[in-house]
C-alpha atoms as a PDB file:
ATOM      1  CA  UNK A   1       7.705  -9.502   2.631  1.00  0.00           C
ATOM      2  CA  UNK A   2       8.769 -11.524   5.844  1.00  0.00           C
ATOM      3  CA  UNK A   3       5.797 -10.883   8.074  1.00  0.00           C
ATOM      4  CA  UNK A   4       2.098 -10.264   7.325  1.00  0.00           C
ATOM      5  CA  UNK A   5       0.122  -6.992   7.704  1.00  0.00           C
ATOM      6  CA  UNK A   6      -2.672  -6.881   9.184  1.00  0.00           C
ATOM      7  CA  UNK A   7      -5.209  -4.416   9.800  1.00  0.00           C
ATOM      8  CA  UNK A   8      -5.302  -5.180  13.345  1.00  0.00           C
ATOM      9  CA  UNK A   9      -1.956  -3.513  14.169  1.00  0.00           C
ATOM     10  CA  UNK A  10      -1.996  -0.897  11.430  1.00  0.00           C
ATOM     11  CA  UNK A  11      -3.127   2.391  10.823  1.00  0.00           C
ATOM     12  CA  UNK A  12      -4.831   2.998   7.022  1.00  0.00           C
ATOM     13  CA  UNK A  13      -3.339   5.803   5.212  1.00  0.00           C
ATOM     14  CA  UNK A  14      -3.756   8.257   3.188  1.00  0.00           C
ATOM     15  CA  UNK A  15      -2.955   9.750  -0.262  1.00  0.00           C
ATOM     16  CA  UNK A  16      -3.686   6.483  -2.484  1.00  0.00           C
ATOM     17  CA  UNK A  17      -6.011   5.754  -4.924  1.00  0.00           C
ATOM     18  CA  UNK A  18      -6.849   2.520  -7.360  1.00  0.00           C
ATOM     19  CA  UNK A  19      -5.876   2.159 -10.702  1.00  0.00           C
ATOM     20  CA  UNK A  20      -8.163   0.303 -13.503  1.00  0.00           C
ATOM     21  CA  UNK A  21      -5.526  -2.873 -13.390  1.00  0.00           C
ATOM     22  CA  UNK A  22      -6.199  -3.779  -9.680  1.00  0.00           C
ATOM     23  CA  UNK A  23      -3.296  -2.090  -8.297  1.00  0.00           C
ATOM     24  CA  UNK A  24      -3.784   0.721  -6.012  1.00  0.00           C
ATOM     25  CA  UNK A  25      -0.921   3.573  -6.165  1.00  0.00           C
ATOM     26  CA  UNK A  26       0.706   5.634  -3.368  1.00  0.00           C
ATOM     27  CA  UNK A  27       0.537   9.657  -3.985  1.00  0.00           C
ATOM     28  CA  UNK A  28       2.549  10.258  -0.665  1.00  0.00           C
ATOM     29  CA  UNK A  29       6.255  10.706  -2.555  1.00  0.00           C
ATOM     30  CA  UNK A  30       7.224  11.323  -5.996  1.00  0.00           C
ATOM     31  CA  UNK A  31       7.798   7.073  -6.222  1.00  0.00           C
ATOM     32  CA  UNK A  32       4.547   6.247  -7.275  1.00  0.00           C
ATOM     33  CA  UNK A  33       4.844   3.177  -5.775  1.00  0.00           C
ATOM     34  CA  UNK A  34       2.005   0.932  -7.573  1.00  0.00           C
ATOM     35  CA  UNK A  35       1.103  -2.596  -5.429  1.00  0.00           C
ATOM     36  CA  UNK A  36      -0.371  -5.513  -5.805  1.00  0.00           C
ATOM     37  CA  UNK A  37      -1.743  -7.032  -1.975  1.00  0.00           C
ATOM     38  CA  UNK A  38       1.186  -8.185  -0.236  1.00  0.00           C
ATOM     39  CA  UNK A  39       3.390  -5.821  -1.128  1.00  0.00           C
ATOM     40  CA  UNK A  40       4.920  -2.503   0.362  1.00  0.00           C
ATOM     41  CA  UNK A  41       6.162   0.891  -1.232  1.00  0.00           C
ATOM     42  CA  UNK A  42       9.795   1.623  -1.747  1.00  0.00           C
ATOM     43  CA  UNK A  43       9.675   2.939   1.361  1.00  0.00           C
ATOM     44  CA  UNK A  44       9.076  -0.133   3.256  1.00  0.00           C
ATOM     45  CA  UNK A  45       6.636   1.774   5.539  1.00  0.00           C
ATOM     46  CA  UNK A  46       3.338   1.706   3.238  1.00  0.00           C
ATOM     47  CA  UNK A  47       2.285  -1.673   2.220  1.00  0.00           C
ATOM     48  CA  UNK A  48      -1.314  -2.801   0.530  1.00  0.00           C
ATOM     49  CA  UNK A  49      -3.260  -5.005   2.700  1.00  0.00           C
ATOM     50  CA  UNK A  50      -7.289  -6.120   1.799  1.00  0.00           C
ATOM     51  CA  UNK A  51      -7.687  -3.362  -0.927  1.00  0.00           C
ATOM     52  CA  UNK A  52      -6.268  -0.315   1.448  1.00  0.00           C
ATOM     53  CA  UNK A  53      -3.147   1.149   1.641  1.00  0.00           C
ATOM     54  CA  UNK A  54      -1.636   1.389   5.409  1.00  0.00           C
END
C-alpha cells in the first residue's frame, strides 16, 4: 500500500466481520477478501485500518 488510511478521510463500511485469527473479512463480494491492518481488498477500495474495515 503506497499511502496510509486513515480514519480521518474515510468512511467505515459495512458488511465485515472478524475472524478468530485477527483478520477481519469483507462480506461485500463473493472475494472474501480476509486482511490483516494495512491492507486493502482485491478491490483496492476497502482496506482495514485500526480494527474496522473502510
Amino acid at each position: 500500500m503506497d499511502e496510509a488510511i486513515s480514519l480521518d478521510e474515510r468512511y467505515p463500511a459495512k458488511y465485515w466481520h472478524k475472524l478468530d485469527d485477527g483478520r477481519i473479512q469483507c462480506d461485500l463480494c463473493p472475494r472474501d477478501c480476509k486482511l490483516h491492518e494495512g491492507q486493502r481488498g482485491a478491490c483496492f477500495v476497502r482496506g482495514r485500518v485500526e480494527d474496522t474495515m473502510v
